[in-house]
Coordinates of C-alpha atoms in Angstrom, one line a residue:
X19 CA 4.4 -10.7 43.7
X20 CA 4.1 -11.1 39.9
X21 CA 4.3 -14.3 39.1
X22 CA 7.7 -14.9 36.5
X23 CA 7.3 -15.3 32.7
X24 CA 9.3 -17.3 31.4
X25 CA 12.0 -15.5 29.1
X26 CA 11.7 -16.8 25.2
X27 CA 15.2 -18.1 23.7
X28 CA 17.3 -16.1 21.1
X29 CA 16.0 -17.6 17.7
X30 CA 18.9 -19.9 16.9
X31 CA 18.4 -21.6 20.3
X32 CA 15.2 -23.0 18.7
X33 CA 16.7 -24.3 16.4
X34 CA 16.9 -27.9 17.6
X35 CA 20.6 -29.5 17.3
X36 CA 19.7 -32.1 14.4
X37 CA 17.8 -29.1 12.2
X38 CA 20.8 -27.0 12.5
X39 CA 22.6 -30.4 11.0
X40 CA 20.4 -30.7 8.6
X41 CA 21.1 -27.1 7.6
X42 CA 24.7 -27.0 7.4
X43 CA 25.1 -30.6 5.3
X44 CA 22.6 -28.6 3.0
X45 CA 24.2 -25.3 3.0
X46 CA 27.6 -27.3 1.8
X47 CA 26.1 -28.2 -1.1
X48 CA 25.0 -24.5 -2.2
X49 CA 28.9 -23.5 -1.7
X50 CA 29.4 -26.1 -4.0
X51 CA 26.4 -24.6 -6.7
X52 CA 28.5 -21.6 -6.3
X53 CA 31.7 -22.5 -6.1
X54 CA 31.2 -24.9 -9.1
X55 CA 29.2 -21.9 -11.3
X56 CA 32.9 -19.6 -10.6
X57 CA 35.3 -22.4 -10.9
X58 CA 34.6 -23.3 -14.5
X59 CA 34.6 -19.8 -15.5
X60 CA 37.9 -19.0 -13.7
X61 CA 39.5 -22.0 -15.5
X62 CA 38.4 -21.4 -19.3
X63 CA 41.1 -20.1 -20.8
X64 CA 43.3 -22.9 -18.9
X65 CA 40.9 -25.6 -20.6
X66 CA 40.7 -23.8 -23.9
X67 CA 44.6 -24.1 -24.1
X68 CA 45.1 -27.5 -23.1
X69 CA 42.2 -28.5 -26.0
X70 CA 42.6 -25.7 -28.4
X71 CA 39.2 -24.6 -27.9
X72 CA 37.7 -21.9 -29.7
X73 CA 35.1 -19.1 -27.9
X74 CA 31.8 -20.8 -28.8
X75 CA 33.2 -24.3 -27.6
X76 CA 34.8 -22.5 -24.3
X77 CA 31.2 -20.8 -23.3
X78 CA 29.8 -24.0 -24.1
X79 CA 31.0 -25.8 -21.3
X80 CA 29.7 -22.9 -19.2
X81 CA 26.1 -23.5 -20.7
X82 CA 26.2 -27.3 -20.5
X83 CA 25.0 -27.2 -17.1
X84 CA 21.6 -25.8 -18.2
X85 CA 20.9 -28.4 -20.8
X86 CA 19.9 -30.8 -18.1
X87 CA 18.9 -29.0 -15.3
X88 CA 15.1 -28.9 -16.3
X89 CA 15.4 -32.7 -16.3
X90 CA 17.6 -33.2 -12.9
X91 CA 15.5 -31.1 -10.9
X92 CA 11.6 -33.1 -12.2
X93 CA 13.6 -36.8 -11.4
X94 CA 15.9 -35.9 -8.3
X95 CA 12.5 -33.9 -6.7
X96 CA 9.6 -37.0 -7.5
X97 CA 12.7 -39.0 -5.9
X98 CA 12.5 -36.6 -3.0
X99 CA 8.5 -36.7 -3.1
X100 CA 8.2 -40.8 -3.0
X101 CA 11.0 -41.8 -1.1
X102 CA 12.4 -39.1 1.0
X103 CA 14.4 -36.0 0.9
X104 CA 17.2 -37.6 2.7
X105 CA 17.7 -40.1 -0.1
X106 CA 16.8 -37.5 -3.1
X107 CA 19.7 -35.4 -1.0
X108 CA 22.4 -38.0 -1.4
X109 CA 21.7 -39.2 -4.7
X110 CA 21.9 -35.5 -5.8
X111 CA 25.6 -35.0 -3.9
X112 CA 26.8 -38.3 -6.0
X113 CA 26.1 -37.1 -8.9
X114 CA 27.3 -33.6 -8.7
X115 CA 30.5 -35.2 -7.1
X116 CA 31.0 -37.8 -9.8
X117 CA 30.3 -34.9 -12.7
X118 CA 32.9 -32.9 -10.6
X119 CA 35.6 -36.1 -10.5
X120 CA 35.1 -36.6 -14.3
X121 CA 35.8 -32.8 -15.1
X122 CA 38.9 -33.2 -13.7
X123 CA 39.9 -36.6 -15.7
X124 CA 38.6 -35.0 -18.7
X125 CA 41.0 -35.7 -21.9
X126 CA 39.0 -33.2 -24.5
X127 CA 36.3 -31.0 -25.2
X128 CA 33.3 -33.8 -25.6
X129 CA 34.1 -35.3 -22.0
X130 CA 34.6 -32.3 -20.4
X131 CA 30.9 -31.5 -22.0
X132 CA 29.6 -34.4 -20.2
X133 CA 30.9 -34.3 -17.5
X134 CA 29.1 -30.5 -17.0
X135 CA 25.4 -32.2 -18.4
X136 CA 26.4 -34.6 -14.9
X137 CA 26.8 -31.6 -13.0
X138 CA 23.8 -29.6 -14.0
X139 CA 21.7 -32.6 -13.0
X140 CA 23.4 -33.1 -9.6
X141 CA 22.8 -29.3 -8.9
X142 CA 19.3 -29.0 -10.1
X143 CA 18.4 -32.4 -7.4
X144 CA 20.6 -30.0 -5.0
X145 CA 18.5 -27.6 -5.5
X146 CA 15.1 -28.7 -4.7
X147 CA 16.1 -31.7 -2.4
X148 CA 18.0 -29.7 0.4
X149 CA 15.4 -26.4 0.0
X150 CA 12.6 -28.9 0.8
X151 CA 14.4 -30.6 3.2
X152 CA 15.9 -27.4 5.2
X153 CA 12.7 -25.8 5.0
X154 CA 10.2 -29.1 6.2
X155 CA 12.7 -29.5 8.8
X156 CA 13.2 -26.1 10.6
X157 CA 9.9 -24.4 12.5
X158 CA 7.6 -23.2 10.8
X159 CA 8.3 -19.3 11.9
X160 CA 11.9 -19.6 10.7
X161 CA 11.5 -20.6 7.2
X162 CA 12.9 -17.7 5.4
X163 CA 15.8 -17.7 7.5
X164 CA 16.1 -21.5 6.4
X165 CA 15.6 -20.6 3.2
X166 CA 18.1 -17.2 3.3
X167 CA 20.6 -18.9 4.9
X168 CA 20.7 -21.7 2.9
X169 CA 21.0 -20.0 -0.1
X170 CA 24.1 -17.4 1.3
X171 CA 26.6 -21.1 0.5
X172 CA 26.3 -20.1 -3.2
X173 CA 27.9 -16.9 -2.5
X174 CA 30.7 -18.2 -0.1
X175 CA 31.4 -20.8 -2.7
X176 CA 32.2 -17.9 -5.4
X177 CA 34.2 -16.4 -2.8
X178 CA 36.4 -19.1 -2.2
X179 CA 36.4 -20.2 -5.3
X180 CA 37.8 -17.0 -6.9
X181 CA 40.8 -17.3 -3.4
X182 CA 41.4 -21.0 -4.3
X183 CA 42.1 -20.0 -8.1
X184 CA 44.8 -17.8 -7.1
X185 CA 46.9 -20.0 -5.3
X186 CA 46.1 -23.4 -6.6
X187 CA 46.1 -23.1 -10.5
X188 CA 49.3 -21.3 -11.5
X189 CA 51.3 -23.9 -9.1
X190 CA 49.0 -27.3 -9.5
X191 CA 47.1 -26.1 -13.0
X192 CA 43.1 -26.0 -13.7
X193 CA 42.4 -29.8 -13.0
X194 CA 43.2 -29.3 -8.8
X195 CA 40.5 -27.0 -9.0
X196 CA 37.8 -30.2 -9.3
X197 CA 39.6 -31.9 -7.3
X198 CA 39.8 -29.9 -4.2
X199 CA 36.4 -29.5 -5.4
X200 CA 35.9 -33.3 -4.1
X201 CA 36.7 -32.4 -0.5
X202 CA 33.3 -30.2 0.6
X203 CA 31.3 -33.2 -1.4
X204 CA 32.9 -35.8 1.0
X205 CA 32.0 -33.8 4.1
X206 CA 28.6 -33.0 3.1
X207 CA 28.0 -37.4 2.2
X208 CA 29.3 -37.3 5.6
X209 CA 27.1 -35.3 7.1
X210 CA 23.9 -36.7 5.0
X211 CA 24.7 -40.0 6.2
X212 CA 22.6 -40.2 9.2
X213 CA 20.3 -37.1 8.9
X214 CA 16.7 -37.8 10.1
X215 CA 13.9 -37.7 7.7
X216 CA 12.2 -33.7 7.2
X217 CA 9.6 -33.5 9.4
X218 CA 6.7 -32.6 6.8
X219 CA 7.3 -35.3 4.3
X220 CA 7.4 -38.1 7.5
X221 CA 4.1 -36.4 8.8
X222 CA 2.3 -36.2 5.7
X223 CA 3.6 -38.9 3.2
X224 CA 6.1 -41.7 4.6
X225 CA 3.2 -43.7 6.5
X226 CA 0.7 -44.0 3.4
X227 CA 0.4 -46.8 1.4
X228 CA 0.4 -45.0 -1.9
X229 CA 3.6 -43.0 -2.2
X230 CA 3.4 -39.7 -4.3
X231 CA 4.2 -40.0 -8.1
X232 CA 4.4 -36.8 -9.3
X233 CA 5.3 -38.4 -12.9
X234 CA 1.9 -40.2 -13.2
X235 CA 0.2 -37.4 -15.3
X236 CA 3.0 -37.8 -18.2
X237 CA 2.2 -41.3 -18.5
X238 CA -1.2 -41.7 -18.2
X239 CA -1.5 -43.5 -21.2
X240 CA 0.7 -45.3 -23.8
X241 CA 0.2 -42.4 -26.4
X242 CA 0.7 -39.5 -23.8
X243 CA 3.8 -41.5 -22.8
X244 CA 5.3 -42.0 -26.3
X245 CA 4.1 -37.9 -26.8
X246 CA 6.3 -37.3 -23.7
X247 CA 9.3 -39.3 -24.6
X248 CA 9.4 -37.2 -28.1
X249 CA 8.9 -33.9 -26.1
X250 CA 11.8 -34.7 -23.5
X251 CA 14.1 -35.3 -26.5
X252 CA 13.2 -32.6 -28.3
X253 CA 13.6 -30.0 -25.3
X254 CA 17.3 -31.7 -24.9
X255 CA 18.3 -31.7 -28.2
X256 CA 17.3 -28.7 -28.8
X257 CA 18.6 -27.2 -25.7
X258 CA 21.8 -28.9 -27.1
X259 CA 21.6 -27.3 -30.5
X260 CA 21.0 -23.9 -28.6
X261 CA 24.2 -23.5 -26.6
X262 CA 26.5 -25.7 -28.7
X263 CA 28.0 -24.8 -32.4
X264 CA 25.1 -27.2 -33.8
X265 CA 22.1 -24.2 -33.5
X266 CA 24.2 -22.2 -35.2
X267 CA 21.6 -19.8 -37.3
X268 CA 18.8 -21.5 -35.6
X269 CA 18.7 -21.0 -32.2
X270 CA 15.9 -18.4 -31.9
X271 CA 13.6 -21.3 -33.5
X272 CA 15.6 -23.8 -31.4
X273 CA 14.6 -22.0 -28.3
X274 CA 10.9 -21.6 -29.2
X275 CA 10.9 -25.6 -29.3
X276 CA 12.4 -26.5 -26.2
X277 CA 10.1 -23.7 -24.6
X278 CA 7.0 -25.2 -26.0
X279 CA 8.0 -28.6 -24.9
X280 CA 8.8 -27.9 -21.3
X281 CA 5.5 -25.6 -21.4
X282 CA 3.3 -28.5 -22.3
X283 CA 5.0 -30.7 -19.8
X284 CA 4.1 -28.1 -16.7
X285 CA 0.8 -28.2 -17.9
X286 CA 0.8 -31.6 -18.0
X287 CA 1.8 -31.3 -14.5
X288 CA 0.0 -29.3 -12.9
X289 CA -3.3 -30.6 -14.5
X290 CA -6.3 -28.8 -14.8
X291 CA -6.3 -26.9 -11.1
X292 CA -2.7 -25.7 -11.1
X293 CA -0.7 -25.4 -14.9
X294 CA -1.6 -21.5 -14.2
X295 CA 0.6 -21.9 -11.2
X296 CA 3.1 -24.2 -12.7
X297 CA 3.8 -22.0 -15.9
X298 CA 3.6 -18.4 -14.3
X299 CA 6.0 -19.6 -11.7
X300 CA 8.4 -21.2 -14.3
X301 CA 8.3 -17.3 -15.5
X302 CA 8.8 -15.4 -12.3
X303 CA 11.7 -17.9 -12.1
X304 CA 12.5 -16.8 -15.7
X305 CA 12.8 -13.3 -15.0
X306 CA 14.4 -13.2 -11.8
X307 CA 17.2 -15.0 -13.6
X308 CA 17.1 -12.4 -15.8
X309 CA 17.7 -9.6 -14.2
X310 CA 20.3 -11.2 -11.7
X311 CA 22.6 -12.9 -13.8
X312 CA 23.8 -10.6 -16.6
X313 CA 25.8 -9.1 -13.6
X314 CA 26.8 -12.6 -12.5
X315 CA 27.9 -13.2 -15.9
X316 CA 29.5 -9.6 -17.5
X317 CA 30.6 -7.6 -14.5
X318 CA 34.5 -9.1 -15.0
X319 CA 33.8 -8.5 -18.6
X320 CA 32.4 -4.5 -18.0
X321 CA 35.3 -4.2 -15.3
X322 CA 37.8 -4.7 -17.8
X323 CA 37.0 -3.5 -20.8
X324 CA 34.3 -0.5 -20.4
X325 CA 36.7 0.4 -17.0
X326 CA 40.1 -1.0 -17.8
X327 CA 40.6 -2.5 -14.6
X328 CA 43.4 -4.5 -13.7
X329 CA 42.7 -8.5 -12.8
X330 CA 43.7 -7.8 -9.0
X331 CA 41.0 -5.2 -9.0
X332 CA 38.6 -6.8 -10.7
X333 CA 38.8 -9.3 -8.1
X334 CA 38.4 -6.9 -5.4
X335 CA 35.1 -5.7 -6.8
X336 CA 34.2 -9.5 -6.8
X337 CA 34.6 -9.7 -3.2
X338 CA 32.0 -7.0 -2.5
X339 CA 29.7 -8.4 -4.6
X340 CA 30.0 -12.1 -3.1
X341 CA 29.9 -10.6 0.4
X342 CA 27.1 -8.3 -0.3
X343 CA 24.9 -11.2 -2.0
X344 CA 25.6 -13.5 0.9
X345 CA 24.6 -10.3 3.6
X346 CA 21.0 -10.2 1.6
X347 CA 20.2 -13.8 1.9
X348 CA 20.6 -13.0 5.4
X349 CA 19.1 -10.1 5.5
X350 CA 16.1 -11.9 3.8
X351 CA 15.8 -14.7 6.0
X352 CA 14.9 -12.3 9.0
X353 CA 12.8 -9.7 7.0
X354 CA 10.9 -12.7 5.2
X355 CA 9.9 -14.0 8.7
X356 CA 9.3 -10.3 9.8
X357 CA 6.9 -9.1 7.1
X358 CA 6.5 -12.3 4.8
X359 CA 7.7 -13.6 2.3
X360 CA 6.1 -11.6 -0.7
X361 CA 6.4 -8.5 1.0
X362 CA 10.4 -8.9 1.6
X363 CA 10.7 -9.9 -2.0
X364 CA 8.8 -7.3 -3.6
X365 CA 9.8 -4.3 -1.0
X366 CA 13.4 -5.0 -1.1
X367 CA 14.0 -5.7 -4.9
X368 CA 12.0 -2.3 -5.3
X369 CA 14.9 -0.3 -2.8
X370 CA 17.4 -2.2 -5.2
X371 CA 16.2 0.0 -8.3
X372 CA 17.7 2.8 -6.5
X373 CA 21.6 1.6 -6.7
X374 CA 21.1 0.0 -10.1
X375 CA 22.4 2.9 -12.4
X376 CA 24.5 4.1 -10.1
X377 CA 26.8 1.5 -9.8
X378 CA 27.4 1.4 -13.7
X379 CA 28.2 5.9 -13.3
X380 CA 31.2 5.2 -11.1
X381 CA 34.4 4.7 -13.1
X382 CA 37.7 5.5 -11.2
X383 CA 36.8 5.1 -7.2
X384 CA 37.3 1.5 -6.6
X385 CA 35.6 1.9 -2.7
X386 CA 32.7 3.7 -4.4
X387 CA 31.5 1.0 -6.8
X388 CA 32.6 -1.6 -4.1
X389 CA 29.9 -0.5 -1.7
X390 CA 27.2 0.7 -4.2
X391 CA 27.8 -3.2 -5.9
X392 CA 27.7 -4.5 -1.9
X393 CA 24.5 -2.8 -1.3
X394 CA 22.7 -3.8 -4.9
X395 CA 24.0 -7.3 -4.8
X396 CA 22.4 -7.2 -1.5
X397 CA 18.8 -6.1 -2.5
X398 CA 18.8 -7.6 -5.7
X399 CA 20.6 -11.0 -6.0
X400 CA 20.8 -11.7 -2.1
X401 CA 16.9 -11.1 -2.0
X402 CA 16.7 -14.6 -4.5
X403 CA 17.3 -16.4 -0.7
X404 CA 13.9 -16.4 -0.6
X405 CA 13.2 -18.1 -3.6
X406 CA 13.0 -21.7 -2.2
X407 CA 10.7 -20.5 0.7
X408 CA 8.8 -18.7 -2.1
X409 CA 8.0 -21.5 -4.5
X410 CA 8.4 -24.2 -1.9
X411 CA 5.1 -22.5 -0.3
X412 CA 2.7 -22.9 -3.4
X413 CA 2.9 -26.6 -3.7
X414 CA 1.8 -29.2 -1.0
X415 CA 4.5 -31.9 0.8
X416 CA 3.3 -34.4 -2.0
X417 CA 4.6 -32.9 -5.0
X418 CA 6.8 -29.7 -3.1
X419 CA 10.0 -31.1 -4.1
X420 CA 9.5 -32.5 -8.0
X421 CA 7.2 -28.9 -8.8
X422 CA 10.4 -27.0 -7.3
X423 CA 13.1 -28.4 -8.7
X424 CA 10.9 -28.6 -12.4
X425 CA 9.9 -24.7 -12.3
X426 CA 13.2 -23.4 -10.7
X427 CA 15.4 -25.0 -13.3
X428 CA 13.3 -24.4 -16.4
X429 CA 13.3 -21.0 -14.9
X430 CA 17.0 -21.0 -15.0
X431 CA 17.1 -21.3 -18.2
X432 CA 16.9 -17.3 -17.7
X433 CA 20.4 -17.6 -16.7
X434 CA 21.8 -19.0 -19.8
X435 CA 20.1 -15.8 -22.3
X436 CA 20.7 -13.0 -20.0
X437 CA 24.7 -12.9 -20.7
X438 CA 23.6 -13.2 -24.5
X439 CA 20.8 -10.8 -24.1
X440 CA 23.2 -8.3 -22.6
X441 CA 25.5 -8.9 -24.8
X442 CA 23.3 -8.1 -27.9
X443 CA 22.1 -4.9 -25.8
X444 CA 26.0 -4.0 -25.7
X445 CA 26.2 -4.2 -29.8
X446 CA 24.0 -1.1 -30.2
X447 CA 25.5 0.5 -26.6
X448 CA 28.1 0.8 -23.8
X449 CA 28.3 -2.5 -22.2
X450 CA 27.4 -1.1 -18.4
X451 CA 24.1 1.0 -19.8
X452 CA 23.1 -2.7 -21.6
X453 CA 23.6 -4.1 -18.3
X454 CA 21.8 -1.1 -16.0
X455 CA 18.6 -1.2 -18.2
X456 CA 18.3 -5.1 -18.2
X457 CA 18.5 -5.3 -15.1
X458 CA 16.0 -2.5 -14.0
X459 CA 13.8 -4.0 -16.5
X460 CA 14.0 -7.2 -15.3
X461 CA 13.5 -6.2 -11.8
X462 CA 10.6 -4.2 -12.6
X463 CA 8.9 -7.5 -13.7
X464 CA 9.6 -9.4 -10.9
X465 CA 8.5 -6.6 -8.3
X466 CA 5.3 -6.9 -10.1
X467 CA 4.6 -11.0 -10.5
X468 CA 6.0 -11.0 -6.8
X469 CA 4.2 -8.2 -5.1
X470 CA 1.1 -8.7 -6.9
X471 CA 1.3 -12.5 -6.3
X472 CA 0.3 -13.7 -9.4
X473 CA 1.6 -17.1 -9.5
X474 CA -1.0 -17.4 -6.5
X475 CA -3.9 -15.2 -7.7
X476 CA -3.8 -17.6 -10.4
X477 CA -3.4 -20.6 -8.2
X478 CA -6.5 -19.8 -6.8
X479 CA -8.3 -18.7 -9.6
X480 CA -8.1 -22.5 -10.5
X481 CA -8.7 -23.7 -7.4
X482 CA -9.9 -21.2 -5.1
X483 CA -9.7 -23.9 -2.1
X484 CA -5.6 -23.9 -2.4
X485 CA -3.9 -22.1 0.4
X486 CA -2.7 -18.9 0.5
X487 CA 0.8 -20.9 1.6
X488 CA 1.1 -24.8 1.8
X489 CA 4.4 -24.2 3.8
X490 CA 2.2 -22.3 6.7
X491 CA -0.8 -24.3 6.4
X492 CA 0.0 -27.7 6.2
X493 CA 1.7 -27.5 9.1
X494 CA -1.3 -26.2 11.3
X495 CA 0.2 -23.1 12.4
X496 CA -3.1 -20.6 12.3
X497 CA -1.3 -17.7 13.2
X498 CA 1.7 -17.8 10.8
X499 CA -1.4 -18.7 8.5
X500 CA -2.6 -15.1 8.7
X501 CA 0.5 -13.9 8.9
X502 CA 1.3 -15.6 5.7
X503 CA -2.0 -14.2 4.1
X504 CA -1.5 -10.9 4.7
X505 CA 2.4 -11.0 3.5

């Protein structure tokens, strides 16, 4: 007789009980990114009525977010590097909740503003505290479903966001929207409340004496300090100046400031063995902003102008894109554990090129540019699931959280010129070819910084003893090391 092998478990059987709690108080918190990035949209013209906003003010609140987000994502990650993720987890809910609660007690345009700077912080510390967390607490051949998975919450939250719109505003007006808003927040405290430590970060830095300070570099001495104070205010006020009326005339100068600023402040960072890394990561970010969110940001707008469709089916259209971004973060997660991560990314943005024009062809059939947006959200924007598990792999446990959530939200900033970019495209042609070539091009760029690997090659060129992935490696699996190598 043969003797009996023992049968393995489906995946999500191992999965222990308290990961897959740790995942799903984290993956609230993304519906919440998303539901919080549709909501203020949705409610404009209801806010710009009640305090007799003009345009510039009304886009404004839109853009407020990404004035702090650089600065929420460093603080909330060295947070999560010295004293936990748990606690850089909570923190980052609290704020995002009290920035949520404030929008909706807002009396005019200024506190409304502030409210949204609140709100950008709290997201950006979402950002890199639950990634890390998720992804240090799931095993270590499951991290780009951790990572996928995690970030398919931002598409339900547009989704419901967009169904919650419909029935609550007309009956209860725009400020029920933040505070229904409240009710996921509470759940995911709730949930955060008793959540074990990630299992990386306990291995590798809660029993040493000298907890990581990822910080230390800016203040090294009391003249780099006071240099670093100057450059944090000017990156804010000019960041300010740029998506307020104040940069009016100025903001291409404006934007060259703040760019400088948070330049010298990664290469500050990552000192003299990683600022390559630091900086050509904060520009893969960059561009995979820009090439995902001048969809994210003008497809209502190409809908009903370029194709004169009517708000219920514009909304319809919505709904395949939300679903088909939310099936590609999926689909990542098991592909990136599959082939690897850089070989998912690049491989299945480059099969997104395909649907790109063709989406912006189709003018009357409804279905047609439904399923062709499904399947393009799904390659292109659903494929960004892997970004966490992407940048979370270059940097060690010590610094994983504070170098995420610095690169991923200066790299945001992408977000806040590609609707302008587009928009200028638009001036000089038809709205949908502005939006097909930008994103091809954009696309293009990041197939080639991904698949060639060249926030790594660069990593390495610095220090050539860095690991091909810190997520793989630091966790002593040799197999997944190779893997990791080879993907």
């Amino acid at each position: 007789m043969h003797p009996t092998v023992p049968s393995t478990p489906p995946w999500y059987r191992q999965v222990g009980r308290s990961q897959w709690k740790a995942f799903f108080a984290a993956w609230i918190g993304y519906l919440l990114d998303g539901f919080d990035f549709v909501l203020i949209t949705l409610v404009l013209t209801e806010i710009s009525d009640d305090f007799h906003l003009d345009t510039v003010q009304a886009a404004s609140l839109v853009s407020a977010a990404f004035i702090t987000r650089w600065l929420g994502g460093a603080l909330l990650g060295a947070l999560g590097d010295r004293f936990g993720r748990k606690l850089s987890m909570v923190v980052s809910i609290l704020l995002y909740s009290l920035g949520t609660f404030a929008c909706g007690l807002a009396w005019d345009y200024t506190s409304l503003f502030v409210a949204r700077l609140a709100i950008g912080m709290g997201m950006a510390g979402e950002y890199s505290a639950s990634a890390t967390y998720v992804m240090e607490s799931w095993p270590v051949r499951m991290r780009n479903r951790a990572s996928g998975f995690l970030i398919s919450g931002y598409s339900v939250g547009t989704v419901v966001a967009a169904e919650v719109y419909k029935w609550v505003v007309p009956s209860l007006g725009w400020r029920w929207m933040f505070y229904i808003g409240l009710v996921p927040i509470v759940v995911a405290l709730w949930m955060r409340r008793a959540l074990p430590e990630a299992a990386d970060w306990k291995e590798s830095v809660a029993g040493e004496e000298e907890r990581p300070n990822p910080f230390r570099p800016l203040f090294a001495t009391r003249a780099r300090a006071l240099t670093n104070i100057v450059l944090a205010v000017a990156a804010t006020v000019s960041l300010f100046a740029v998506f307020t009326p104040l940069g009016e005339g100025l903001v291409p100068v404006l934007s060259v400031v703040a760019g400088l600023a948070l330049v010298a402040f990664a290469v500050q960072l990552g000192g003299r063995r990683a600022w390559l890394l630091y900086v050509s990561m904060m520009v893969t970010v960059f561009f995979a902003f820009l090439y995902s969110w001048p969809i994210q940001a003008l497809l209502p707008t190409y809908l009903k102008t370029d194709l004169g469709y009517a708000p219920g089916q514009v909304t319809d259209v919505l709904y395949y894109a939300g679903f088909g971004t939310m099936a590609g973060c999926w689909l990542a997660g098991f592909v990136g554990d599959w082939i690897g991560t850089k070989k998912a990314y690049a491989f299945t943005l480059l099969a997104s090129l395909v649907f790109v024009f063709p989406v912006f062809a189709v003018e009357n059939n409804l279905l047609l540019l439904g399923l062709l947006l499904f399947v393009l959200q799904a390659t292109s924007f659903g494929i960004s699931g892997l970004l966490p598990r992407y940048i979370g792999g270059h940097f060690p446990t010590r610094i994983r959280a504070a170098a995420l959530g610095f690169t991923y939200n200066v790299g945001a900033l992408g977000g806040a010129v590609a609707p302008v970019l587009g928009a200028r495209l638009a001036s000089g042609m038809d709205l949908g070819q502005s939006l097909a070539i930008l994103t091809f091009a954009g696309t293009m760029i990041v197939v080639l910084l991904v698949g060639l690997d060249v926030p790594g090659r660069l990593a390495r060129f610095q220090d050539p003893e860095a690991p091909a992935d810190h997520l793989v490696h630091e966790a002593g699996d040799a197999s997944g090391e190779a893997r990791a190598a080879a993907g």
